mmCIF file of C-alpha atoms and ligand atoms in Angstrom:
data_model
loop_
_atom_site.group_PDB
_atom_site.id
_atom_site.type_symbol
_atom_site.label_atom_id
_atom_site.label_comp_id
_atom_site.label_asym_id
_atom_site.label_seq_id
_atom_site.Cartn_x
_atom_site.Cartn_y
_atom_site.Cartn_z
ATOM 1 C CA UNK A 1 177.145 56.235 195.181
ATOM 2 C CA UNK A 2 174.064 58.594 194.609
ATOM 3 C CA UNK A 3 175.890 61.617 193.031
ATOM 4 C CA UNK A 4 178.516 61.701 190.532
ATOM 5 C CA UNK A 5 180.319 65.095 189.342
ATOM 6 C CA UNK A 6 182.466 64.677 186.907
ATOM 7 C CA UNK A 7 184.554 67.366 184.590
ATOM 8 C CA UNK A 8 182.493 68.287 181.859
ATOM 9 C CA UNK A 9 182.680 65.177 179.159
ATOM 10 C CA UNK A 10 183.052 65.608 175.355
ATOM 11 C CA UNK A 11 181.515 63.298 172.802
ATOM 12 C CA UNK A 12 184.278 62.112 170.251
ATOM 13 C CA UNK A 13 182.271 60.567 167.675
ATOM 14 C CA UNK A 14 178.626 62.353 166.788
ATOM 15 C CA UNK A 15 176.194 62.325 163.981
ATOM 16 C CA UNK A 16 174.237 65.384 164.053
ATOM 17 C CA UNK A 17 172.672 65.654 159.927
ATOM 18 C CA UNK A 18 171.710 68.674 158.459
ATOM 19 C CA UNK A 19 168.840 71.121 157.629
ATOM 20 C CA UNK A 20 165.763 70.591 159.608
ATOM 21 C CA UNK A 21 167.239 67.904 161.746
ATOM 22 C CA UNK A 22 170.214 70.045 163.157
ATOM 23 C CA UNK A 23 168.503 72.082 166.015
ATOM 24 C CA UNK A 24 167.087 68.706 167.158
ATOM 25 C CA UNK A 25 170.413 67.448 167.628
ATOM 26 C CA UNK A 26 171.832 69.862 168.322
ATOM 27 C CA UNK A 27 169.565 70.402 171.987
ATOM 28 C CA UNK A 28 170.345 67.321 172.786
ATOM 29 C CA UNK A 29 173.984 67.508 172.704
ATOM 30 C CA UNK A 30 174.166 71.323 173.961
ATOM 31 C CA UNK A 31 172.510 69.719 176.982
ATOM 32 C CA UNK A 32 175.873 68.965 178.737
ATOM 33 C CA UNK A 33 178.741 68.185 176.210
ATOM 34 C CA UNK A 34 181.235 70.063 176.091
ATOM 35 C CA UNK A 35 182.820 69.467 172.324
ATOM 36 C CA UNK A 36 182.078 67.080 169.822
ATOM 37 C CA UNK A 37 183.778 65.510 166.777
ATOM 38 C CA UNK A 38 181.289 66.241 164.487
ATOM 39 C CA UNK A 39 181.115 63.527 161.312
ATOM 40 C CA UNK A 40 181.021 64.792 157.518
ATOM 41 C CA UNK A 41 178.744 62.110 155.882
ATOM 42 C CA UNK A 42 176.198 64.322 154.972
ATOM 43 C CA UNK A 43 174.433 64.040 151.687
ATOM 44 C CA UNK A 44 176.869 64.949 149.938
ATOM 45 C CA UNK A 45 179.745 64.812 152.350
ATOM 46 C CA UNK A 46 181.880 67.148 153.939
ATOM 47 C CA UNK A 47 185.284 66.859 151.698
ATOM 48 C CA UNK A 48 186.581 70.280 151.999
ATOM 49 C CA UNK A 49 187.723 72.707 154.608
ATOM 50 C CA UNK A 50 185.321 75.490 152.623
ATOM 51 C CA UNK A 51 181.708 72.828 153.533
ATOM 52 C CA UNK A 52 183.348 72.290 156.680
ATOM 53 C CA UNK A 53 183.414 76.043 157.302
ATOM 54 C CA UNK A 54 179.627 76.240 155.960
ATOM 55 C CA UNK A 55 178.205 73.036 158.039
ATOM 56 C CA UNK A 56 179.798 74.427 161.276
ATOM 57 C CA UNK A 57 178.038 77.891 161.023
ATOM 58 C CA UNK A 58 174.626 76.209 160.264
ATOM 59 C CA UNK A 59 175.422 74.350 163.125
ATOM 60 C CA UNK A 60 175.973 77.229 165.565
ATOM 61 C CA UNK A 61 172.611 78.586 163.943
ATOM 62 C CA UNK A 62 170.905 75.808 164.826
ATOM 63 C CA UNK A 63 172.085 76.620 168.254
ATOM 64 C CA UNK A 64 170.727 80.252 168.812
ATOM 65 C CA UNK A 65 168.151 80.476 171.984
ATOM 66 C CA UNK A 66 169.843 76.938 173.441
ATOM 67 C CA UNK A 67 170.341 78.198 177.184
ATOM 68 C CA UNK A 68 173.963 76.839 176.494
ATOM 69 C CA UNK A 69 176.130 75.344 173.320
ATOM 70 C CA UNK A 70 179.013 72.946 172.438
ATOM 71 C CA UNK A 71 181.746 73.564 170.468
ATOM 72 C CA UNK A 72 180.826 71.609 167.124
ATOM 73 C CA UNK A 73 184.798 70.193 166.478
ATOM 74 C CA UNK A 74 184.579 69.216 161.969
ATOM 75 C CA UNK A 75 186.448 66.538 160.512
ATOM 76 C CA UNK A 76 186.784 65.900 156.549
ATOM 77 C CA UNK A 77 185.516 63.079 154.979
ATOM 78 C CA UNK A 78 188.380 61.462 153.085
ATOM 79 C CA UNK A 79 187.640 60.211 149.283
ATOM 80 C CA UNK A 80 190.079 59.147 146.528
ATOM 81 C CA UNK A 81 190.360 63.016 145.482
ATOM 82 C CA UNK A 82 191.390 64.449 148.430
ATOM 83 C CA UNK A 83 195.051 65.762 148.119
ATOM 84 C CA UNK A 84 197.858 67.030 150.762
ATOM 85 C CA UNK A 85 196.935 70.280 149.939
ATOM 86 C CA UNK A 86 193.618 69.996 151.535
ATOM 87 C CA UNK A 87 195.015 68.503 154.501
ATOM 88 C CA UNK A 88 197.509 71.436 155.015
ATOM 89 C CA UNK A 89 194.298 73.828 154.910
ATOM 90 C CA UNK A 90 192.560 71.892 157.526
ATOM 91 C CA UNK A 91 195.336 71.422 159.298
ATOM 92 C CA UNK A 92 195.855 75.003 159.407
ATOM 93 C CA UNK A 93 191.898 75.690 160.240
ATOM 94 C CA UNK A 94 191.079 76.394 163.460
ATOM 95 C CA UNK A 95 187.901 74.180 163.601
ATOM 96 C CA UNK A 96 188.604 70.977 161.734
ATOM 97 C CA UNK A 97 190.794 67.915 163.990
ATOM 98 C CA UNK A 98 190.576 65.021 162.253
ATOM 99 C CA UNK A 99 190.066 63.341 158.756
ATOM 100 C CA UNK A 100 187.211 60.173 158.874
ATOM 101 C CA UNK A 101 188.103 57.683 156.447
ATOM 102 C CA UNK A 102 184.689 55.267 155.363
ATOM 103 C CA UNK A 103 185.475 52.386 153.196
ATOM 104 C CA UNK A 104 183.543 52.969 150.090
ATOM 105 C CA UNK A 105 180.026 51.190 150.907
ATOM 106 C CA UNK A 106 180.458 50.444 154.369
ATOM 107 C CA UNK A 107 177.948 52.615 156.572
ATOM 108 C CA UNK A 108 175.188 55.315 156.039
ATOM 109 C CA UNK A 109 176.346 57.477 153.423
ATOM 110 C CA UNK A 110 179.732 56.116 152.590
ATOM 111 C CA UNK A 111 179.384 55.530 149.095
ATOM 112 C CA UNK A 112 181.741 58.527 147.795
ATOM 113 C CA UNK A 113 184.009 57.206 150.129
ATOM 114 C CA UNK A 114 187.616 55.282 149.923
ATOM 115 C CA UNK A 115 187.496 52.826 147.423
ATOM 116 C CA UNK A 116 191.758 52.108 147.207
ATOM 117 C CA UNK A 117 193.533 52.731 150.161
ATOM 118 C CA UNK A 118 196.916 52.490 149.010
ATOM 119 C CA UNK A 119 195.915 55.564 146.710
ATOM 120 C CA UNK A 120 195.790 57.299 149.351
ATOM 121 C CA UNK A 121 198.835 56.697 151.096
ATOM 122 C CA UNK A 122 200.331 60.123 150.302
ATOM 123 C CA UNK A 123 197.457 61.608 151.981
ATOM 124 C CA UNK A 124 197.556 59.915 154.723
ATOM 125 C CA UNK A 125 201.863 61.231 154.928
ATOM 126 C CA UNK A 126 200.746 64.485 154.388
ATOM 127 C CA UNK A 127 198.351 64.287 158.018
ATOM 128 C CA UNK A 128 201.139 62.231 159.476
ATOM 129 C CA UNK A 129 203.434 65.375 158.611
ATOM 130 C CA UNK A 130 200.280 67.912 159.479
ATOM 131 C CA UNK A 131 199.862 65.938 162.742
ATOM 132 C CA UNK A 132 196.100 65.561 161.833
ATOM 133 C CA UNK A 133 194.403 62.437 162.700
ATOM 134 C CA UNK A 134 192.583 59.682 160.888
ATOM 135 C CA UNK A 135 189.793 58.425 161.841
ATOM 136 C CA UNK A 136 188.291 55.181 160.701
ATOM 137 C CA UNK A 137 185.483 53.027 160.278
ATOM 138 C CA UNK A 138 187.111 49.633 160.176
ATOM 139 C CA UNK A 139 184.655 47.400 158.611
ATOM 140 C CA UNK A 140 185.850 46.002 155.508
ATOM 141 C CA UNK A 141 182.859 46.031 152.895
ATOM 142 C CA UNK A 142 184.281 42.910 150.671
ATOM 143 C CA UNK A 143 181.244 40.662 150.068
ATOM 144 C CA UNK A 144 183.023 37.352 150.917
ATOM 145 C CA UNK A 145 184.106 38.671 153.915
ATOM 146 C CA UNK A 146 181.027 37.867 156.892
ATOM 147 C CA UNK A 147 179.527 41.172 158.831
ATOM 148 C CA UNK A 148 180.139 39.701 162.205
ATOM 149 C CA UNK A 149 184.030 39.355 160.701
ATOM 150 C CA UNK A 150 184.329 42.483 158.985
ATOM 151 C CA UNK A 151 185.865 44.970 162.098
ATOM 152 C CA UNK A 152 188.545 42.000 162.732
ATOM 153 C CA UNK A 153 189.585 41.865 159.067
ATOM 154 C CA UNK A 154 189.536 45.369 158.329
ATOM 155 C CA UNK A 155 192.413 45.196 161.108
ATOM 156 C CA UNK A 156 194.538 42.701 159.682
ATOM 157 C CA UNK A 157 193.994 43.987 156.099
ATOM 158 C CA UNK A 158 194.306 47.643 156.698
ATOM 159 C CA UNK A 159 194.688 49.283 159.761
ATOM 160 C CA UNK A 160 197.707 47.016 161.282
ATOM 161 C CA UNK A 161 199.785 48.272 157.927
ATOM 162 C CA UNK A 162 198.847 52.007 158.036
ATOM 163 C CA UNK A 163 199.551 51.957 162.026
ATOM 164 C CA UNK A 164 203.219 50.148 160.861
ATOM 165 C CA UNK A 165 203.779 52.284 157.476
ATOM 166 C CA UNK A 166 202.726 55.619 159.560
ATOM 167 C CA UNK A 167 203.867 55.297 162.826
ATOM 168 C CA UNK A 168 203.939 59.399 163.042
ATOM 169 C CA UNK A 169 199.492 59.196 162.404
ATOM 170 C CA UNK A 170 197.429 59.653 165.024
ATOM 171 C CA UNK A 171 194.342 56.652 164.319
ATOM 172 C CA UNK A 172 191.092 56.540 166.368
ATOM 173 C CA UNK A 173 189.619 53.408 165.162
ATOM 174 C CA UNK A 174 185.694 54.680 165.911
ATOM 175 C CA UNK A 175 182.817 53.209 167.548
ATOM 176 C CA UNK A 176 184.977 49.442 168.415
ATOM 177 C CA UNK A 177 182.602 46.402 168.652
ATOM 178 C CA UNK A 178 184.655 43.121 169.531
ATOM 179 C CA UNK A 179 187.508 41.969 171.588
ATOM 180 C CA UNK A 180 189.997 41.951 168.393
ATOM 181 C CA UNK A 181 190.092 45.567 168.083
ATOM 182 C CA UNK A 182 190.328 45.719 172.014
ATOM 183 C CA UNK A 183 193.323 43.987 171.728
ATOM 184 C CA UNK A 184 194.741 45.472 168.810
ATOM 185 C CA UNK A 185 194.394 48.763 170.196
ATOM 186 C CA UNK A 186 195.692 47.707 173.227
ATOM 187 C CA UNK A 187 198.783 46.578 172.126
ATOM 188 C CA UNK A 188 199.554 49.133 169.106
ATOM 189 C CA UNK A 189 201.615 52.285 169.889
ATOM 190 C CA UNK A 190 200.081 55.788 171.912
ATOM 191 C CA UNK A 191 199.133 56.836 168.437
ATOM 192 C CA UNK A 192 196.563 54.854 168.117
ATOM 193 C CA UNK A 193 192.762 54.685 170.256
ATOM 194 C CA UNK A 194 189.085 53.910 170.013
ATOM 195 C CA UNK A 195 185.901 55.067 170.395
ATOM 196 C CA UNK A 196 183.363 53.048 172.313
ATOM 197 C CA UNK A 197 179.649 53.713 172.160
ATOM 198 C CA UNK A 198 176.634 53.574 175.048
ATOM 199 C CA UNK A 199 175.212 50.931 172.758
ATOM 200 C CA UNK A 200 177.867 48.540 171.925
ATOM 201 C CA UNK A 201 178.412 48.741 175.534
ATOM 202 C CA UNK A 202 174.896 48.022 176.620
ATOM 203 C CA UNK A 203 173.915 44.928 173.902
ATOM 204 C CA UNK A 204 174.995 42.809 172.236
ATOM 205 C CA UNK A 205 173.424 40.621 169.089
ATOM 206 C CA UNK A 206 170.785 38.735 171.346
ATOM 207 C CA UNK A 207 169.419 41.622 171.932
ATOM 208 C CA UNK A 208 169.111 42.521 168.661
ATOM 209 C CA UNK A 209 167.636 39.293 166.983
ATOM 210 C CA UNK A 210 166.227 37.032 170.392
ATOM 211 C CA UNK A 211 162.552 37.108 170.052
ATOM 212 C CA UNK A 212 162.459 39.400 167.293
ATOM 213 C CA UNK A 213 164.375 41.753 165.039
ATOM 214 C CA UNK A 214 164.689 44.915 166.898
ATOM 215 C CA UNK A 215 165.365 47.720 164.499
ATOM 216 C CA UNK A 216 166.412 50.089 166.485
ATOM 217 C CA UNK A 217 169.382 48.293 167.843
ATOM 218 C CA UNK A 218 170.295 47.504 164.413
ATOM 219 C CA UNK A 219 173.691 50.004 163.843
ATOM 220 C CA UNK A 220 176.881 49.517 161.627
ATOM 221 C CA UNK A 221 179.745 47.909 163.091
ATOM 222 C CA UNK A 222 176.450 45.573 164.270
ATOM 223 C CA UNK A 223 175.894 44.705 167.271
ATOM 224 C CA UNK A 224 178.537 41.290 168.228
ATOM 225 C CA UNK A 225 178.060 38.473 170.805
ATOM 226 C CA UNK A 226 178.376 38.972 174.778
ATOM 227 C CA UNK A 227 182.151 38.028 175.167
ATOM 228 C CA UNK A 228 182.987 41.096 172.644
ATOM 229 C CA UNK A 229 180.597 42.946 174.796
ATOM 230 C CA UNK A 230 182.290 42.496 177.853
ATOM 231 C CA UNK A 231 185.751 43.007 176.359
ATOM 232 C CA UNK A 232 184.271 46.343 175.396
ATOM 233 C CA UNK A 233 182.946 46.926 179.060
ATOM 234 C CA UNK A 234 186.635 46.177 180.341
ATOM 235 C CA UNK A 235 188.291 48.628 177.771
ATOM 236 C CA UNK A 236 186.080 51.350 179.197
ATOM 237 C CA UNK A 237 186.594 50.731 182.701
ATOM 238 C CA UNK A 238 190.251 49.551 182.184
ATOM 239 C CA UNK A 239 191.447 53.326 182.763
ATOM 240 C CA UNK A 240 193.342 53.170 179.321
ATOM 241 C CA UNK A 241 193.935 56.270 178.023
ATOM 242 C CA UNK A 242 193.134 54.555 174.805
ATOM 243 C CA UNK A 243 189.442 54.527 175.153
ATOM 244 C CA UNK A 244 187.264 57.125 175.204
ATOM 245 C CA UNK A 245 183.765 57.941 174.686
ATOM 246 C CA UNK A 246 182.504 58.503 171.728
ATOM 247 C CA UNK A 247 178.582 58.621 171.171
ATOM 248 C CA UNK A 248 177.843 57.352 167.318
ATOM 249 C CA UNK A 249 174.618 58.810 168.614
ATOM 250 C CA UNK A 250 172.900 58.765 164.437
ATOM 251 C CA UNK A 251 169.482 59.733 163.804
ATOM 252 C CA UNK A 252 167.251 58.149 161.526
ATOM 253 C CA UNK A 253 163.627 58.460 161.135
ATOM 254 C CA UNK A 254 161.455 55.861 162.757
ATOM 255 C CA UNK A 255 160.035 55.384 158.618
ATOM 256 C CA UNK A 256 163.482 54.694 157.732
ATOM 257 C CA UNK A 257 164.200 52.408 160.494
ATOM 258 C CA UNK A 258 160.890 50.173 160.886
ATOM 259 C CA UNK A 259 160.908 48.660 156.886
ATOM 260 C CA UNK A 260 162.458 46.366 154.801
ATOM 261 C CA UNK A 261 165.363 47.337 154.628
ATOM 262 C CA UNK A 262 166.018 49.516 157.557
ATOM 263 C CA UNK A 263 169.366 52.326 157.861
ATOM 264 C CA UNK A 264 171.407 51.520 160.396
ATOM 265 C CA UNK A 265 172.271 53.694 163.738
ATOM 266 C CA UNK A 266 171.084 54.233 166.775
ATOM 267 C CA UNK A 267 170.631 57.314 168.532
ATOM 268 C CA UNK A 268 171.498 57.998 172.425
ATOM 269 C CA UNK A 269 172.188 61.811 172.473
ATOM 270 C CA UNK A 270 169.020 62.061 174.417
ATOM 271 C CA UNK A 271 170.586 60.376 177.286
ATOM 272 C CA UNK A 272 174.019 59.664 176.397
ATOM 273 C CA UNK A 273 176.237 60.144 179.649
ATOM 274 C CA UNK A 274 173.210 58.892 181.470
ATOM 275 C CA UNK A 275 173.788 55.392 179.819
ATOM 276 C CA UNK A 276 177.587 55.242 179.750
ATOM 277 C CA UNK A 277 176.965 55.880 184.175
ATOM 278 C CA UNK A 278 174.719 52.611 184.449
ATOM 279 C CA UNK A 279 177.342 50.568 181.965
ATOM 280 C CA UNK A 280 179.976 51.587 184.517
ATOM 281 C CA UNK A 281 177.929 51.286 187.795
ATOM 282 C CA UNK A 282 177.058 48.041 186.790
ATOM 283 C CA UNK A 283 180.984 47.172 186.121
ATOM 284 C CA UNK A 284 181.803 48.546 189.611
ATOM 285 C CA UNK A 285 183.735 51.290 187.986
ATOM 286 C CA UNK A 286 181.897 54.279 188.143
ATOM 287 C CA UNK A 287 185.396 56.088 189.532
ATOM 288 C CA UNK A 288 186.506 55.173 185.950
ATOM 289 C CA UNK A 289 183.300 57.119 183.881
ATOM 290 C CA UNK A 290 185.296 60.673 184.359
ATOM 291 C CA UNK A 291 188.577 59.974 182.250
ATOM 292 C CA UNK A 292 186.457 57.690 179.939
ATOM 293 C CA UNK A 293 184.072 61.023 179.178
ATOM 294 C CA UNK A 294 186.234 63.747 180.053
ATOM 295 C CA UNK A 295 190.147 62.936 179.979
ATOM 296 C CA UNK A 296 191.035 60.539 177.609
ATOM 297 C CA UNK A 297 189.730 62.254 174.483
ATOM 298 C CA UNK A 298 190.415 65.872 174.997
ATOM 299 C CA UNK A 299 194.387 64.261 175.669
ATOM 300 C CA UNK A 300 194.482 62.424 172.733
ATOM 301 C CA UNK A 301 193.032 65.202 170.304
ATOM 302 C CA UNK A 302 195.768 67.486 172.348
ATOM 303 C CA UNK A 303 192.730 70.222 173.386
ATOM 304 C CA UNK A 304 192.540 70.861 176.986
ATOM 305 C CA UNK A 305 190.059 69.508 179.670
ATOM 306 C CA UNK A 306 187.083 70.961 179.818
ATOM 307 C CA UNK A 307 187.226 72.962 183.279
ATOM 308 C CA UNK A 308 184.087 73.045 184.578
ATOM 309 C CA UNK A 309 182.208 69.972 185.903
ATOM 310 C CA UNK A 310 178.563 68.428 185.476
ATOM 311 C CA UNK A 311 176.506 66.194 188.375
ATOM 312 C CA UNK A 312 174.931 63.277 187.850
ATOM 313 C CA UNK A 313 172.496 61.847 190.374
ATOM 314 C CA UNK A 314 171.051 58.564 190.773
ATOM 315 C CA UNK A 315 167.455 59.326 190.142
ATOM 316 C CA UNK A 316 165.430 57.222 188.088
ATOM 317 C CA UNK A 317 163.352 58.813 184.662
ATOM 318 C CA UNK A 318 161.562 58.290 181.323
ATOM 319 C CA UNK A 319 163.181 58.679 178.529
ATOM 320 C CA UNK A 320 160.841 59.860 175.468
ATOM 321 C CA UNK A 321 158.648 57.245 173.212
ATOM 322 C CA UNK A 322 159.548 59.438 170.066
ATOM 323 C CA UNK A 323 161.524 62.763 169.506
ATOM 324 C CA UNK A 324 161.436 64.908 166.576
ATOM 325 C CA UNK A 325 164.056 64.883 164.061
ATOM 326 C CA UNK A 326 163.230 67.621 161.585
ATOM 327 C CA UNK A 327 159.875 67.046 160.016
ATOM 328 C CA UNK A 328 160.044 62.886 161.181
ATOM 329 C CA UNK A 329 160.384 61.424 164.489
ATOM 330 C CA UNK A 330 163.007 59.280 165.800
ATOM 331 C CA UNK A 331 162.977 56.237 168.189
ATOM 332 C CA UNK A 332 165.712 56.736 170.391
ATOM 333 C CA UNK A 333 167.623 54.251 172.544
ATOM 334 C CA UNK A 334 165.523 53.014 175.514
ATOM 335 C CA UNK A 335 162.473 55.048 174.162
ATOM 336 C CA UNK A 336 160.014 55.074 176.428
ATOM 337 C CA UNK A 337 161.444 53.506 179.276
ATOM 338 C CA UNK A 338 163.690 54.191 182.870
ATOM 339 C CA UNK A 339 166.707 55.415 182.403
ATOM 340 C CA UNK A 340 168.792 55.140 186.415
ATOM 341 C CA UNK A 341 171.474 58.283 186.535
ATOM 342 C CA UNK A 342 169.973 62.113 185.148
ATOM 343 C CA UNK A 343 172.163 65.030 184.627
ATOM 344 C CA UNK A 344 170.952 67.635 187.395
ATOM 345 C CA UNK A 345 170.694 71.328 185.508
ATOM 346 C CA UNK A 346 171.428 70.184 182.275
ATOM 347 C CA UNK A 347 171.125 73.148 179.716
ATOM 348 C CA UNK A 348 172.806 75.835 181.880
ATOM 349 C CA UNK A 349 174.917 78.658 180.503
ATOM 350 C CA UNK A 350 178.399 77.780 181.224
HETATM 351 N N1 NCD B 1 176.873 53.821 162.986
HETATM 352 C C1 NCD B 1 175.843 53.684 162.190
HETATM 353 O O1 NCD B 1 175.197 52.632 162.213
HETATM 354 N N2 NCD B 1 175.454 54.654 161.330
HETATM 355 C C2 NCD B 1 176.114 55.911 161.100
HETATM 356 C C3 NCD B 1 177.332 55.791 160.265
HETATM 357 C C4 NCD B 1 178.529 55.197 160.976
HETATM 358 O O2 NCD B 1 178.994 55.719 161.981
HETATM 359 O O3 NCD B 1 179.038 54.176 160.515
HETATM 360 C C5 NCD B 1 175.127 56.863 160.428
HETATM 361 O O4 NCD B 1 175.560 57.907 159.904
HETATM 362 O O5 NCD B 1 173.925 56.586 160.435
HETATM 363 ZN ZN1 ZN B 2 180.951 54.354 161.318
HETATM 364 ZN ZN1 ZN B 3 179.268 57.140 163.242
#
C-alpha cells in the first residue's frame, strides 16, 4: 500500500504549554488533527472551568494566520479541592470533556495534584452522575514501589476499585505502557479505555539505555521492555474500540532535557500520524490505523467522526534536527532523521 486516506484523526491525549510555546504547538497539531484533548498541567494548572475558558482562547490566538485549526477539547486537572460543583460547571461547558487525575508527584507538573484518592470519591460520583470522564495517569508515585512496576500497581491499588465502586465513570487510563494495563483494559467494562502513544509503540527500554542514555526517549510512564511493547502494538492493531490514539506529544527544551536531571516527555506532534502509519505497516495492520486515529476516540468521548478525510502517502522525509519551542528549541522524536509515510497537503483549510 502506497496511499492511505483515512477520516480525519483526533489526538486524545496532547501537551501543548503555554505563552511563547503555544503557537509552536499549536502548528504542529493544526497540521491535520482534527480535535485534541488538551492537558491542564500548566504552571499552575488548569483546576477550574474559568482557566479552562482563559487557556482555550490563548490557544485559538495562538492559532490566528494557521492556514487551518483544531478544535483545542480542555479537561480539568483534578486536586484535593476540587468539589461537585465544579464538575457540574464543566460538565455543563461546552468546551471541557474530561477531568485528568495526576497522582500527586508522579509526572511533569503534578505536584498540586491528588494526594488521597478516597477524598475524592464524591468527586469522582458527581462526574459519574455528570457523565464526565476521568482520566488518569496510573503510575503510583510510592517510593517502595519500582518505576518499571508503578503502571501495574497503580491498577491493582487504584484504578481496579474506582472502575468497581463507579461502574457509571467513564476512565481513559492515558498513554498505557505494559501488557498489565492491556489486559486490564481489555477485560474491564465499555467504560473504561486507553490511550497509546507513537512512542511507547515504537521503543521500548533498550532503546532508551543500550549504548547510552538517550534523553529524549526518556518520558513518564518510562519506556518498558519489548514484550510490553508488543502487547501495546497488538492493542492498537487489535481493532478494540478500547484503544485509541492519543499523542502525549510534551515539549521540553533540549536544556531541560540534555542535564542531570532531565524532564521527562517526548514530543512527536511534528510527525505524529506519520509514526503511528509505520508502527502499523510494520504490524501488517495498516487497515486498522483509521479507527485507531479516527473512530475509537471520537466514540468513546460521544463527539462525532470527523467527516472529512486526510491522505497519507508512502514517501520517505526528514524530520527536523531541532524546532522551536518558544524562545528554546526542542529535540523532537526521530530528529533529524527519515520518517516513511507524509501527510500530502497538510495545513489546508478544511
Ligand atoms: N508524559 C511525560 O513524560 N510528560 C508529560 C506529563 C505526562 O503526561 O505524564 C509532560 O507534561 O511533560
Ligand atoms: Zn501522564
Ligand atoms: Zn501526558
Amino acid at each position: 500500500m502506497t496511499e492511505l486516506t483515512l477520516t480525519r484523526p483526533d489526538d486524545w491525549h496532547v501537551h501543548l504549554r503555554d505563552g511563547a510555546a503555544l503557537p509552536h504547538t499549536c502548528a504542529d497539531m493544526a497540521r491535520y488533527f482534527g480535535r485534541a484533548i488538551v492537558m491542564p498541567n500548566l504552571s499552575p494548572p488548569v483546576t477550574t472551568v474559568a482557566a479552562a475558558a482563559a487557556y482555550r482562547e490563548r490557544i485559538i490566538t495562538a492559532m490566528t494566520g494557521l492556514p487551518r485549526q483544531f478544535e483545542p477539547l480542555l479537561t480539568l486537572y483534578l486536586t484535593d479541592q476540587t468539589d461537585a460543583e465544579e464538575i457540574r460547571r464543566a460538565a455543563d461547558s461546552e468546551f471541557v470533556h474530561a477531568v485528568k487525575l495526576y497522582p500527586a508527584g508522579a509526572t511533569t507538573n503534578s505536584e498540586a495534584g491528588v494526594a488521597d484518592l478516597e477524598q475524592l470519591f464524591p468527586t469522582l460520583a458527581a462526574m459519574e452522575t455528570a457523565d464526565l470522564p476521568l482520566l488518569v495517569h496510573g503510575e503510583v508515585t510510592d517510593p517502595a514501589v519500582d518505576i518499571f512496576d508503578r503502571e501495574k500497581v497503580f491498577i491493582d491499588r487504584y484504578l481496579a476499585p474506582i472502575v468497581q465502586r463507579f461502574p457509571g465513570l467513564r476512565v481513559v487510563l492515558e498513554h498505557i505502557t505494559t501488557a498489565d494495563a492491556v489486559d486490564f483494559v481489555s477485560a474491564a467494562p465499555a467504560t473504561v479505555a486507553a490511550t497509546i502513544t507513537a512512542h511507547h509503540l515504537l521503543l521500548n527500554r533498550n532503546d532508551l539505555l543500550v549504548g547510552g542514555i538517550r534523553p529524549h526517549y526518556y518520558c513518564l510512564p518510562v519506556l518498558k521492555r519489548n514484550s510490553h511493547q508488543q502487547a501495546l502494538v497488538r492493542a492498537a492493531c487489535s481493532g478494540s474500540p478500547k484503544f485509541f490514539l492519543g499523542t502525549d506529544s510534551a515539549p521540553h527544551s533540549s536544556a531541560h532535557k540534555e542535564t542531570a536531571c532531565g524532564c521527562a516527555g517526548v514530543y512527536t506532534a511534528h510527525a505524529a500520524i506519520e509514526l503511528y502509519a509505520e508502527v502499523f505497516e510494520a504490524a501488517g495492520a495498516l487497515p486498522a490505523l483509521e479507527a485507531f486515529a479516527s473512530h475509537f476516540g471520537p466514540d468513546f468521548y460521544q463527539l462525532p467522526r470527523n467527516n472529512d478525510t486526510i491522505t497519507l502517502r508512502r514517501q520517505s522525509w526528514q524530520a527536523a534536527a531541532s524546532l522551536p519551542l518558544g524562545e528554546a528549541t526542542l529535540v523532537p522524536l526521530r530528529a533529524g532523521e527519515t520518517l516513511q509515510w507524509q501527510v500530502l497537503n497538510p495545513g489546508n483549510p478544511v
